[in-house]
Coordinates of N, CA and C and ligand atoms in Angstrom, one line a residue:
X1 N -1.3 -14.7 -4.4 CA -0.9 -13.5 -3.8 C -1.2 -12.3 -4.7
X2 N -1.8 -11.3 -4.1 CA -2.2 -10.1 -4.9 C -1.1 -9.0 -4.7
X3 N -0.5 -8.6 -5.7 CA 0.5 -7.5 -5.6 C 0.1 -6.3 -6.5
X4 N 0.5 -5.1 -6.1 CA 0.2 -4.0 -7.0 C 1.3 -3.9 -8.1
X5 N 0.8 -3.8 -9.3 CA 1.6 -3.7 -10.5 C 1.2 -2.4 -11.2
X6 N 2.2 -1.4 -11.3 CA 1.9 -0.2 -11.9 C 1.6 -0.5 -13.4
X7 N 0.4 -0.1 -14.0 CA 0.2 -0.3 -15.4 C 1.2 0.4 -16.3
X8 N 1.5 -0.2 -17.4 CA 2.5 0.3 -18.4 C 1.8 0.3 -19.8
X9 N 2.0 1.4 -20.5 CA 1.5 1.4 -21.9 C 2.6 1.8 -22.8
X10 N 2.9 1.0 -23.7 CA 4.1 1.1 -24.6 C 3.6 1.3 -26.0
X11 N 4.1 2.3 -26.7 CA 3.8 2.5 -28.1 C 4.9 2.0 -29.0
X12 N 4.5 1.1 -29.9 CA 5.4 0.5 -30.8 C 5.2 1.2 -32.2
X13 N 6.1 2.0 -32.5 CA 5.9 2.8 -33.7 C 6.1 2.0 -35.0
X14 N 6.7 0.8 -34.9 CA 7.1 0.0 -36.0 C 7.9 0.8 -37.0
X15 N 7.8 0.6 -38.3 CA 8.6 1.4 -39.3 C 7.8 2.6 -39.8
X16 N 7.5 3.4 -38.8 CA 6.7 4.7 -39.1 C 7.5 5.8 -38.5
X17 N 7.3 7.0 -39.0 CA 7.9 8.2 -38.5 C 8.8 9.0 -39.4
X18 N 9.1 10.2 -39.1 CA 10.0 11.1 -39.8 C 10.4 12.1 -38.8
X19 N 11.5 12.9 -39.1 CA 12.0 13.8 -38.1 C 10.9 14.8 -37.7
X20 N 10.2 15.4 -38.8 CA 9.2 16.4 -38.5 C 8.0 15.7 -37.8
X21 N 7.5 14.6 -38.3 CA 6.4 13.9 -37.7 C 6.6 13.5 -36.3
X22 N 7.8 13.0 -36.0 CA 8.1 12.6 -34.6 C 8.0 13.8 -33.7
X23 N 8.6 14.9 -34.1 CA 8.6 16.1 -33.3 C 7.2 16.5 -32.9
X24 N 6.3 16.4 -33.9 CA 4.9 16.8 -33.7 C 4.2 15.8 -32.7
X25 N 4.4 14.6 -32.9 CA 3.8 13.5 -32.1 C 4.3 13.7 -30.6
X26 N 5.6 13.9 -30.5 CA 6.2 13.9 -29.1 C 5.7 15.2 -28.4
X27 N 5.6 16.3 -29.2 CA 5.1 17.5 -28.6 C 3.7 17.3 -28.1
X28 N 2.9 16.6 -28.8 CA 1.5 16.3 -28.4 C 1.5 15.4 -27.2
X29 N 2.4 14.4 -27.2 CA 2.4 13.5 -26.0 C 2.9 14.2 -24.7
X30 N 3.8 15.1 -24.9 CA 4.3 15.9 -23.7 C 3.2 16.7 -23.2
X31 N 2.4 17.2 -24.1 CA 1.2 18.1 -23.6 C 0.2 17.3 -22.9
X32 N -0.1 16.1 -23.5 CA -1.3 15.3 -23.0 C -1.1 14.3 -22.0
X33 N 0.2 13.8 -21.9 CA 0.4 12.7 -20.9 C 0.6 13.2 -19.5
X34 N -0.1 12.7 -18.5 CA 0.0 13.2 -17.1 C 1.3 12.8 -16.5
X35 N 1.8 13.4 -15.5 CA 3.0 13.0 -14.9 C 2.9 11.9 -13.8
X36 N 1.6 11.5 -13.5 CA 1.5 10.4 -12.6 C 0.4 9.5 -13.2
X37 N 0.3 8.3 -12.6 CA -0.6 7.3 -13.1 C 0.2 6.2 -13.8
X38 N -0.4 5.7 -14.8 CA 0.2 4.6 -15.6 C 1.6 5.1 -16.1
X39 N 2.5 4.2 -16.2 CA 3.8 4.5 -16.8 C 3.6 4.3 -18.4
X40 N 4.5 5.1 -19.1 CA 4.3 5.0 -20.6 C 5.7 5.1 -21.2
X41 N 5.8 4.5 -22.4 CA 7.0 4.5 -23.2 C 6.7 4.5 -24.6
X42 N 7.6 5.0 -25.4 CA 7.5 4.9 -26.9 C 8.7 4.2 -27.5
X43 N 8.5 3.4 -28.5 CA 9.6 2.7 -29.2 C 9.7 3.0 -30.7
X44 N 10.4 4.1 -31.0 CA 10.6 4.5 -32.4 C 11.6 3.6 -33.1
X45 N 11.7 3.8 -34.4 CA 12.8 3.1 -35.1 C 14.2 3.5 -34.6
X46 N 15.2 2.6 -34.7 CA 16.5 2.8 -34.2 C 17.1 4.2 -34.5
X47 N 16.9 4.6 -35.8 CA 17.6 5.9 -36.2 C 17.1 7.1 -35.5
X48 N 15.9 7.0 -34.9 CA 15.3 8.2 -34.3 C 15.6 8.2 -32.8
X49 N 16.2 7.1 -32.2 CA 16.3 7.0 -30.8 C 16.9 8.2 -30.1
X50 N 18.1 8.7 -30.6 CA 18.7 9.8 -29.9 C 17.9 11.0 -29.9
X51 N 17.3 11.4 -31.0 CA 16.4 12.6 -31.1 C 15.2 12.4 -30.2
X52 N 14.6 11.3 -30.2 CA 13.4 11.1 -29.4 C 13.8 11.1 -27.9
X53 N 14.9 10.6 -27.6 CA 15.4 10.6 -26.2 C 15.6 12.1 -25.7
X54 N 16.2 12.9 -26.6 CA 16.3 14.3 -26.3 C 15.0 15.0 -26.1
X55 N 14.1 14.7 -27.0 CA 12.7 15.4 -27.0 C 11.9 15.0 -25.8
X56 N 12.3 13.8 -25.2 CA 11.5 13.3 -24.0 C 12.1 13.7 -22.7
X57 N 13.3 14.4 -22.8 CA 14.0 14.7 -21.5 C 13.1 15.5 -20.6
X58 N 13.1 15.1 -19.3 CA 12.3 15.8 -18.3 C 10.8 15.4 -18.4
X59 N 10.4 14.5 -19.3 CA 9.0 14.1 -19.3 C 8.9 12.7 -18.6
X60 N 7.7 12.3 -18.3 CA 7.6 10.9 -17.6 C 7.6 9.8 -18.7
X61 N 7.6 10.2 -20.0 CA 7.5 9.1 -21.0 C 8.9 8.5 -21.2
X62 N 9.0 7.2 -21.2 CA 10.3 6.6 -21.3 C 10.5 6.1 -22.7
X63 N 11.7 5.6 -23.0 CA 12.1 5.2 -24.3 C 12.4 3.7 -24.4
X64 N 12.0 3.2 -25.5 CA 12.4 1.8 -25.8 C 12.7 1.6 -27.3
X65 N 13.3 0.4 -27.6 CA 13.7 0.1 -28.9 C 12.8 -1.1 -29.3
X66 N 12.7 -1.4 -30.6 CA 11.8 -2.4 -31.2 C 12.5 -3.8 -31.3
X67 N 13.8 -3.8 -31.2 CA 14.6 -5.0 -31.4 C 16.0 -4.8 -30.8
X68 N 16.7 -5.9 -30.7 CA 18.1 -5.8 -30.2 C 18.9 -7.0 -30.7
X69 N 20.2 -6.8 -30.9 CA 21.0 -8.0 -31.3 C 21.2 -8.9 -30.1
X70 N 21.3 -10.2 -30.4 CA 21.4 -11.2 -29.4 C 22.9 -11.3 -28.9
X71 N 23.8 -10.7 -29.6 CA 25.2 -10.7 -29.3 C 25.5 -9.7 -28.2
X72 N 26.1 -10.1 -27.1 CA 26.4 -9.2 -26.0 C 27.6 -8.3 -26.3
X73 N 28.6 -8.8 -27.0 CA 29.9 -8.1 -27.3 C 29.8 -7.4 -28.6
X74 N 30.4 -6.2 -28.7 CA 30.6 -5.5 -30.0 C 31.3 -6.5 -31.0
X75 N 31.0 -6.3 -32.3 CA 31.7 -7.2 -33.2 C 31.2 -7.0 -34.6
X76 N 31.6 -8.0 -35.5 CA 31.3 -7.9 -36.9 C 29.8 -8.5 -37.1
X77 N 28.8 -7.7 -36.8 CA 27.4 -8.1 -37.0 C 26.7 -7.0 -37.8
X78 N 27.0 -6.9 -39.0 CA 26.5 -5.8 -39.9 C 25.0 -5.7 -39.8
X79 N 24.6 -4.4 -39.5 CA 23.2 -4.1 -39.5 C 22.5 -4.3 -38.1
X80 N 23.3 -4.8 -37.1 CA 22.7 -5.0 -35.8 C 23.0 -3.9 -34.8
X81 N 22.2 -3.8 -33.8 CA 22.4 -2.8 -32.7 C 22.4 -3.5 -31.4
X82 N 23.4 -3.2 -30.6 CA 23.5 -4.0 -29.3 C 22.7 -3.4 -28.2
X83 N 22.5 -4.2 -27.1 CA 21.8 -3.7 -26.0 C 22.5 -2.5 -25.3
X84 N 23.8 -2.6 -25.2 CA 24.6 -1.5 -24.6 C 24.4 -0.2 -25.4
X85 N 24.4 -0.3 -26.7 CA 24.1 0.9 -27.5 C 22.8 1.5 -27.2
X86 N 21.8 0.6 -27.0 CA 20.4 1.1 -26.7 C 20.4 1.8 -25.4
X87 N 21.2 1.2 -24.4 CA 21.3 1.9 -23.1 C 21.9 3.3 -23.2
X88 N 23.0 3.3 -24.1 CA 23.7 4.6 -24.2 C 22.9 5.7 -24.7
X89 N 21.9 5.4 -25.6 CA 21.1 6.4 -26.2 C 19.8 6.7 -25.4
X90 N 19.7 6.1 -24.2 CA 18.6 6.4 -23.3 C 17.4 5.4 -23.2
X91 N 17.6 4.3 -23.8 CA 16.5 3.3 -23.7 C 16.4 2.6 -22.4
X92 N 15.2 2.5 -21.9 CA 14.9 1.6 -20.7 C 14.4 0.3 -21.2
X93 N 13.6 0.3 -22.2 CA 12.9 -1.0 -22.7 C 13.4 -1.4 -24.0
X94 N 13.2 -2.7 -24.3 CA 13.4 -3.2 -25.7 C 12.3 -4.3 -25.9
X95 N 11.7 -4.2 -27.1 CA 10.7 -5.3 -27.5 C 11.5 -6.4 -28.0
X96 N 11.2 -7.6 -27.6 CA 11.9 -8.8 -28.2 C 10.8 -9.8 -28.6
X97 N 11.0 -10.5 -29.7 CA 10.0 -11.5 -30.1 C 8.7 -11.0 -30.6
X98 N 8.6 -9.8 -31.1 CA 7.4 -9.3 -31.7 C 7.0 -10.3 -32.8
X99 N 5.7 -10.5 -33.0 CA 5.3 -11.5 -34.0 C 5.8 -11.1 -35.4
X100 N 5.9 -9.8 -35.7 CA 6.4 -9.4 -37.0 C 7.9 -9.9 -37.2
X101 N 8.7 -9.9 -36.1 CA 10.0 -10.4 -36.2 C 10.0 -11.9 -36.3
X102 N 9.1 -12.6 -35.6 CA 9.1 -14.0 -35.6 C 8.6 -14.5 -37.0
X103 N 7.5 -13.9 -37.5 CA 6.9 -14.4 -38.7 C 7.6 -13.9 -40.0
X104 N 7.9 -12.6 -40.1 CA 8.5 -12.0 -41.3 C 10.0 -12.3 -41.4
X105 N 10.7 -12.3 -40.2 CA 12.1 -12.4 -40.2 C 12.6 -13.7 -39.6
X106 N 11.7 -14.6 -39.4 CA 12.0 -16.0 -39.0 C 12.7 -16.1 -37.7
X107 N 12.5 -15.2 -36.7 CA 13.1 -15.4 -35.4 C 12.5 -16.5 -34.7
X108 N 13.4 -17.4 -34.2 CA 13.0 -18.6 -33.4 C 12.9 -18.3 -31.9
X109 N 12.2 -19.2 -31.2 CA 12.1 -19.1 -29.7 C 13.5 -19.0 -29.2
X110 N 14.5 -19.7 -29.7 CA 15.8 -19.7 -29.1 C 16.5 -18.4 -29.4
X111 N 16.3 -17.8 -30.5 CA 17.0 -16.5 -30.8 C 16.3 -15.4 -29.9
X112 N 15.0 -15.5 -29.8 CA 14.3 -14.5 -28.9 C 14.8 -14.6 -27.5
X113 N 15.1 -15.8 -27.0 CA 15.6 -16.0 -25.7 C 17.0 -15.4 -25.5
X114 N 17.8 -15.5 -26.6 CA 19.1 -14.9 -26.5 C 19.0 -13.4 -26.5
X115 N 18.1 -12.9 -27.3 CA 17.9 -11.4 -27.3 C 17.5 -10.9 -25.9
X116 N 16.5 -11.7 -25.3 CA 16.1 -11.4 -23.9 C 17.3 -11.3 -23.0
X117 N 18.1 -12.4 -23.1 CA 19.3 -12.5 -22.2 C 20.2 -11.3 -22.4
X118 N 20.5 -10.9 -23.6 CA 21.4 -9.8 -23.9 C 20.8 -8.5 -23.3
X119 N 19.5 -8.3 -23.4 CA 18.9 -7.1 -22.9 C 19.0 -7.0 -21.4
X120 N 18.7 -8.1 -20.7 CA 18.8 -8.1 -19.3 C 20.2 -7.9 -18.8
X121 N 21.2 -8.5 -19.5 CA 22.6 -8.4 -19.1 C 23.0 -6.9 -19.2
X122 N 22.5 -6.2 -20.2 CA 22.9 -4.8 -20.3 C 22.0 -3.8 -19.5
X123 N 21.1 -4.3 -18.7 CA 20.3 -3.5 -17.8 C 19.1 -2.9 -18.5
X124 N 18.7 -3.5 -19.6 CA 17.5 -3.0 -20.3 C 16.3 -3.9 -19.7
X125 N 15.1 -3.4 -19.9 CA 13.9 -4.2 -19.5 C 13.3 -4.7 -20.8
X126 N 13.5 -6.0 -21.1 CA 12.9 -6.6 -22.3 C 11.4 -6.8 -22.2
X127 N 10.7 -6.5 -23.3 CA 9.3 -6.7 -23.3 C 9.1 -7.9 -24.2
X128 N 8.9 -9.1 -23.7 CA 8.8 -10.4 -24.4 C 7.4 -10.6 -25.0
X129 N 7.3 -10.5 -26.3 CA 6.0 -10.8 -26.9 C 5.8 -12.2 -27.2
X130 N 4.6 -12.7 -26.8 CA 4.2 -14.1 -27.2 C 2.8 -14.0 -27.7
X131 N 2.4 -15.0 -28.5 CA 1.0 -14.9 -29.1 C 0.9 -16.0 -30.2
X132 N -0.4 -16.4 -30.4 CA -0.7 -17.5 -31.3 C -1.3 -16.9 -32.6
X133 N -1.1 -17.7 -33.7 CA -1.8 -17.3 -34.9 C -3.3 -17.7 -34.9
X134 N -4.0 -17.3 -35.8 CA -5.4 -17.6 -35.9 C -5.6 -19.1 -36.0
X135 N -4.8 -19.7 -36.8 CA -4.9 -21.2 -37.0 C -4.7 -21.9 -35.7
X136 N -3.7 -21.4 -34.9 CA -3.3 -22.0 -33.6 C -4.5 -21.8 -32.6
X137 N -5.1 -20.6 -32.7 CA -6.2 -20.4 -31.8 C -7.4 -21.3 -32.2
X138 N -7.7 -21.4 -33.5 CA -8.8 -22.2 -33.9 C -8.6 -23.7 -33.6
X139 N -7.4 -24.1 -33.5 CA -7.1 -25.5 -33.3 C -6.9 -25.8 -31.8
X140 N -7.2 -24.8 -30.9 CA -7.1 -25.0 -29.5 C -5.7 -25.0 -28.9
X141 N -4.7 -24.5 -29.7 CA -3.3 -24.6 -29.3 C -2.8 -23.3 -28.6
X142 N -3.7 -22.3 -28.3 CA -3.2 -21.0 -27.8 C -2.3 -21.2 -26.6
X143 N -2.8 -21.9 -25.6 CA -2.0 -21.9 -24.3 C -0.7 -22.7 -24.6
X144 N -0.7 -23.7 -25.4 CA 0.5 -24.5 -25.6 C 1.5 -23.6 -26.3
X145 N 1.1 -22.8 -27.3 CA 2.0 -21.9 -28.0 C 2.6 -20.9 -27.1
X146 N 1.8 -20.1 -26.3 CA 2.4 -19.0 -25.5 C 3.2 -19.6 -24.4
X147 N 2.9 -20.7 -23.9 CA 3.7 -21.3 -22.8 C 5.0 -21.8 -23.4
X148 N 5.0 -22.4 -24.6 CA 6.2 -22.8 -25.2 C 7.2 -21.6 -25.4
X149 N 6.6 -20.4 -25.9 CA 7.4 -19.2 -26.2 C 7.9 -18.7 -24.9
X150 N 7.1 -18.7 -23.8 CA 7.6 -18.2 -22.5 C 8.7 -19.2 -21.9
X151 N 8.4 -20.5 -22.0 CA 9.4 -21.4 -21.4 C 10.7 -21.4 -22.1
X152 N 10.8 -21.1 -23.4 CA 12.1 -21.0 -24.1 C 12.9 -19.9 -23.4
X153 N 12.3 -18.9 -22.9 CA 13.0 -17.8 -22.3 C 13.4 -18.2 -20.8
X154 N 12.4 -18.8 -20.1 CA 12.7 -19.2 -18.8 C 13.8 -20.2 -18.7
X155 N 13.8 -21.2 -19.7 CA 14.9 -22.2 -19.6 C 16.2 -21.6 -20.0
X156 N 16.2 -20.5 -20.8 CA 17.5 -19.9 -21.2 C 18.1 -19.0 -20.1
X157 N 17.2 -18.2 -19.4 CA 17.7 -17.2 -18.5 C 17.3 -17.4 -17.1
X158 N 16.3 -18.3 -16.8 CA 15.8 -18.5 -15.5 C 14.7 -17.5 -15.2
X159 N 13.9 -18.0 -14.2 CA 12.6 -17.2 -13.9 C 13.0 -15.8 -13.3
X160 N 14.1 -15.8 -12.6 CA 14.5 -14.5 -12.0 C 14.7 -13.4 -13.0
X161 N 15.4 -13.8 -14.1 CA 15.6 -12.8 -15.2 C 14.3 -12.4 -15.9
X162 N 13.4 -13.4 -16.0 CA 12.1 -13.1 -16.6 C 11.4 -12.1 -15.8
X163 N 11.6 -12.2 -14.5 CA 10.9 -11.2 -13.6 C 11.5 -9.8 -13.7
X164 N 12.6 -9.7 -14.4 CA 13.2 -8.3 -14.6 C 12.6 -7.7 -16.0
X165 N 11.9 -8.5 -16.7 CA 11.3 -8.1 -17.9 C 9.8 -7.8 -17.8
X166 N 9.2 -7.7 -18.9 CA 7.7 -7.5 -19.0 C 7.2 -8.5 -20.1
X167 N 6.1 -9.1 -19.9 CA 5.5 -9.9 -20.9 C 4.4 -9.2 -21.7
X168 N 4.3 -9.5 -22.9 CA 3.2 -8.9 -23.7 C 2.5 -10.0 -24.5
X169 N 1.2 -10.3 -24.2 CA 0.4 -11.2 -24.9 C -0.2 -10.5 -26.1
X170 N 0.2 -10.9 -27.3 CA -0.3 -10.3 -28.6 C -0.7 -11.4 -29.5
X171 N -2.0 -11.7 -29.5 CA -2.5 -12.7 -30.5 C -2.2 -12.1 -31.9
X172 N -1.6 -13.0 -32.7 CA -1.1 -12.5 -34.0 C -2.3 -12.0 -34.9
X173 N -3.5 -12.7 -34.7 CA -4.7 -12.4 -35.5 C -5.3 -11.1 -35.1
X174 N -4.8 -10.5 -34.0 CA -5.4 -9.2 -33.6 C -4.4 -8.0 -33.8
X175 N -3.2 -8.3 -34.4 CA -2.3 -7.2 -34.6 C -2.5 -6.5 -35.9
X176 N -2.9 -5.2 -35.8 CA -3.1 -4.4 -37.0 C -4.3 -4.8 -37.8
X177 N -5.1 -5.6 -37.3 CA -6.3 -6.2 -38.0 C -7.6 -5.5 -37.7
X178 N -7.6 -4.7 -36.6 CA -8.8 -4.2 -36.1 C -9.6 -5.1 -35.2
X179 N -9.2 -6.4 -35.2 CA -9.8 -7.4 -34.3 C -9.1 -7.4 -33.0
X180 N -9.8 -7.4 -31.9 CA -9.1 -7.5 -30.6 C -9.6 -8.8 -29.9
X181 N -8.8 -9.4 -29.1 CA -9.2 -10.4 -28.2 C -10.3 -9.8 -27.3
X182 N -11.3 -10.6 -26.9 CA -12.2 -10.1 -25.9 C -11.5 -9.9 -24.6
X183 N -12.0 -9.1 -23.7 CA -11.3 -9.0 -22.4 C -11.1 -10.4 -21.7
X184 N -12.1 -11.2 -21.9 CA -12.1 -12.6 -21.3 C -11.0 -13.4 -21.9
X185 N -10.9 -13.4 -23.3 CA -9.9 -14.1 -23.9 C -8.5 -13.7 -23.5
X186 N -8.3 -12.4 -23.4 CA -7.0 -11.8 -22.9 C -6.7 -12.3 -21.5
X187 N -7.7 -12.2 -20.6 CA -7.6 -12.5 -19.2 C -7.1 -14.0 -19.1
X188 N -7.8 -14.9 -19.9 CA -7.5 -16.3 -19.8 C -6.0 -16.6 -20.1
X189 N -5.5 -15.9 -21.2 CA -4.1 -16.2 -21.6 C -3.1 -15.5 -20.6
X190 N -3.5 -14.3 -20.1 CA -2.6 -13.7 -19.1 C -2.5 -14.5 -17.8
X191 N -3.7 -15.1 -17.4 CA -3.7 -15.9 -16.2 C -2.9 -17.1 -16.4
X192 N -2.9 -17.7 -17.6 CA -2.2 -18.9 -17.9 C -0.7 -18.6 -17.8
X193 N -0.2 -17.5 -18.4 CA 1.2 -17.1 -18.4 C 1.6 -16.8 -17.0
X194 N 0.8 -16.1 -16.2 CA 1.2 -15.8 -14.8 C 1.2 -17.1 -14.0
X195 N 0.3 -18.0 -14.3 CA 0.2 -19.3 -13.6 C 1.5 -20.1 -13.8
X196 N 1.9 -20.1 -15.1 CA 3.1 -20.8 -15.4 C 4.3 -20.3 -14.6
X197 N 4.4 -19.0 -14.5 CA 5.5 -18.4 -13.7 C 5.3 -18.7 -12.2
X198 N 4.1 -18.7 -11.8 CA 3.7 -19.0 -10.3 C 4.1 -20.4 -10.0
X199 N 4.1 -21.3 -10.9 CA 4.4 -22.7 -10.6 C 5.9 -22.8 -10.3
X200 N 6.7 -21.8 -10.6 CA 8.1 -21.8 -10.3 C 8.4 -20.8 -9.2
X201 N 7.8 -19.6 -9.3 CA 8.0 -18.6 -8.2 C 6.8 -17.6 -8.1
X202 N 6.1 -17.8 -7.0 CA 4.8 -17.0 -6.9 C 5.1 -15.5 -6.7
X203 N 6.2 -15.2 -6.1 CA 6.5 -13.7 -5.9 C 6.7 -13.1 -7.2
X204 N 7.5 -13.7 -8.1 CA 7.8 -13.1 -9.4 C 6.5 -13.1 -10.2
X205 N 5.7 -14.1 -10.1 CA 4.4 -14.1 -10.9 C 3.5 -13.0 -10.4
X206 N 3.6 -12.6 -9.1 CA 2.8 -11.5 -8.6 C 3.2 -10.2 -9.0
X207 N 4.5 -10.0 -9.4 CA 5.0 -8.7 -9.7 C 5.3 -8.5 -11.2
X208 N 5.4 -9.5 -12.0 CA 5.7 -9.3 -13.4 C 4.5 -8.7 -14.1
X209 N 4.7 -7.7 -15.0 CA 3.6 -7.1 -15.7 C 3.4 -7.9 -17.0
X210 N 2.1 -8.1 -17.3 CA 1.7 -8.8 -18.5 C 0.8 -7.8 -19.3
X211 N 1.4 -7.3 -20.4 CA 0.6 -6.3 -21.2 C -0.2 -7.1 -22.3
X212 N -1.3 -6.4 -22.7 CA -2.0 -7.0 -23.9 C -1.8 -6.1 -25.1
X213 N -1.6 -6.7 -26.2 CA -1.4 -6.0 -27.5 C -2.2 -6.6 -28.6
X214 N -2.8 -5.8 -29.4 CA -3.6 -6.2 -30.6 C -4.8 -5.4 -30.8
X215 N -4.6 -4.3 -31.7 CA -5.7 -3.4 -32.0 C -6.3 -2.7 -30.8
X216 N -5.5 -2.4 -29.8 CA -6.0 -1.6 -28.7 C -6.2 -0.2 -29.1
X217 N -7.4 0.4 -28.8 CA -7.7 1.8 -29.1 C -8.2 2.5 -27.9
X218 N -8.4 3.8 -28.0 CA -9.0 4.5 -26.9 C -10.4 3.9 -26.5
X219 N -11.1 3.5 -27.5 CA -12.5 3.0 -27.3 C -12.6 1.6 -26.7
X220 N -11.5 0.8 -26.7 CA -11.6 -0.6 -26.1 C -10.6 -0.8 -25.0
X221 N -9.8 0.2 -24.7 CA -8.7 -0.1 -23.8 C -9.2 -0.3 -22.3
X222 N -10.3 0.5 -22.0 CA -10.7 0.4 -20.6 C -11.2 -1.0 -20.2
X223 N -12.0 -1.6 -21.0 CA -12.5 -2.9 -20.6 C -11.4 -4.0 -20.6
X224 N -10.4 -3.8 -21.5 CA -9.4 -4.8 -21.5 C -8.5 -4.6 -20.3
X225 N -8.1 -3.4 -20.0 CA -7.2 -3.1 -18.9 C -7.8 -3.4 -17.6
X226 N -9.1 -3.5 -17.5 CA -9.8 -3.7 -16.2 C -9.6 -5.2 -15.8
X227 N -9.2 -6.1 -16.7 CA -9.1 -7.5 -16.3 C -8.0 -7.6 -15.3
X228 N -8.1 -8.5 -14.3 CA -7.2 -8.6 -13.2 C -5.7 -8.9 -13.6
X229 N -5.5 -9.7 -14.6 CA -4.1 -10.0 -15.0 C -3.6 -9.2 -16.2
X230 N -4.3 -8.2 -16.6 CA -3.9 -7.3 -17.7 C -3.3 -6.0 -17.0
X231 N -2.0 -5.8 -17.3 CA -1.3 -4.7 -16.6 C -0.9 -3.5 -17.6
X232 N -1.8 -3.3 -18.6 CA -1.5 -2.3 -19.5 C -1.4 -2.8 -20.9
X233 N -0.8 -2.1 -21.9 CA -0.9 -2.5 -23.3 C 0.4 -2.2 -24.1
X234 N 0.5 -3.0 -25.1 CA 1.5 -2.7 -26.2 C 0.7 -2.3 -27.4
X235 N 1.0 -1.0 -27.8 CA 0.1 -0.4 -28.8 C 0.8 -0.1 -30.1
X236 N 0.3 -0.5 -31.2 CA 0.9 -0.3 -32.5 C 0.3 1.0 -33.1
X237 N -0.7 0.8 -34.0 CA -1.2 1.9 -34.8 C -1.7 3.1 -34.0
X238 N -2.4 2.8 -32.9 CA -3.0 3.9 -32.1 C -1.9 4.7 -31.3
X239 N -0.7 4.2 -31.3 CA 0.4 5.0 -30.7 C 0.9 6.1 -31.5
X240 N 0.5 6.1 -32.8 CA 1.0 7.2 -33.7 C 0.2 8.4 -33.7
X241 N -0.9 8.4 -32.9 CA -1.7 9.7 -32.7 C -1.6 10.1 -31.2
X242 N -1.2 11.3 -31.0 CA -1.0 11.7 -29.6 C -2.2 11.6 -28.7
X243 N -3.4 12.1 -29.2 CA -4.6 12.1 -28.4 C -5.1 10.7 -28.2
X244 N -4.9 9.8 -29.2 CA -5.4 8.4 -29.0 C -4.5 7.7 -28.0
X245 N -3.2 7.9 -28.1 CA -2.2 7.2 -27.2 C -2.5 7.7 -25.8
X246 N -2.6 9.0 -25.6 CA -2.9 9.6 -24.3 C -4.2 9.1 -23.7
X247 N -5.2 8.9 -24.5 CA -6.4 8.3 -24.0 C -6.3 6.9 -23.5
X248 N -5.4 6.2 -24.2 CA -5.2 4.8 -23.8 C -4.4 4.7 -22.5
X249 N -3.4 5.6 -22.3 CA -2.7 5.7 -21.1 C -3.6 6.1 -19.9
X250 N -4.5 7.1 -20.3 CA -5.5 7.5 -19.2 C -6.4 6.3 -18.8
X251 N -6.8 5.5 -19.8 CA -7.6 4.3 -19.5 C -6.9 3.3 -18.5
X252 N -5.5 3.2 -18.7 CA -4.7 2.4 -17.8 C -4.7 3.0 -16.4
X253 N -4.5 4.3 -16.4 CA -4.5 5.0 -15.1 C -5.9 4.8 -14.4
X254 N -6.9 4.9 -15.2 CA -8.3 4.9 -14.6 C -8.6 3.5 -13.9
X255 N -7.9 2.5 -14.2 CA -8.1 1.2 -13.6 C -7.8 1.3 -12.1
X256 N -7.0 2.3 -11.7 CA -6.7 2.4 -10.3 C -5.8 1.3 -9.8
X257 N -5.2 0.5 -10.7 CA -4.3 -0.6 -10.2 C -3.0 0.0 -9.7
Ligands
LIG1 C1 1.8 -4.3 -32.1 O1 2.5 -4.0 -33.1 O2 2.5 -4.6 -31.1 C2 0.4 -4.0 -32.0 C3 -0.3 -4.4 -31.0 O3 -0.1 -3.4 -33.1 P1 -1.7 -2.8 -33.3 O4 -2.0 -2.1 -32.0 O5 -1.6 -1.9 -34.4 O6 -2.5 -4.0 -33.5

């Protein structure tokens, strides 16, 4: 079943930014991003969320966070930020399971699934990142890895809750490396993820957005976003420059999806 899915382009600022630098970047984005077409969002570090939320007021650009605590209730969790706090400061989205969280901070599939559940319970839209390492790709394990990562969440929260989120396929070997998956490689994995969901619920599979992430730039976005199962992108480095990010959003809009 073919359904229309509005493309979405999300900027993951990672641990970048400053009060002055963010103001300049956001000013540029407000100037350059159109009010119609692909949806867009930025995910700054936690400390900047309220100021970025205020700076984006009245613009079509939405706000997201880069991580969330898996605990649903407030409590003694030093250093953590809850999903309801993210909602309170204006977030719509939250990234969960980014490979930098999985690899550097040891987040497991089970923890990522709990974070996804906490986000949905608070009314946030979680962006679930999945992706294989270079070694896993070279050994032919790509589909097994991403399906395992997806199924950990489906079995924890059910496919209906997965349908309230967004998926992001981010091959680890393409993040921040300048290497991108070819459009065909991305399409194959996106179709695999969508197919796994379709085997449980075809309607949800038709409506859930699957973003691609990994060294997307203005120069390569168009051909990747043109693939039938690619519904936009999760953008790291290129989201820190207003003109570059705006050009990527324009590429998503130009697909006419
Ligand atoms: C990311 O961090 O999600 C990402 C895709 O980074 P980059 O675009 O820099 O590869």
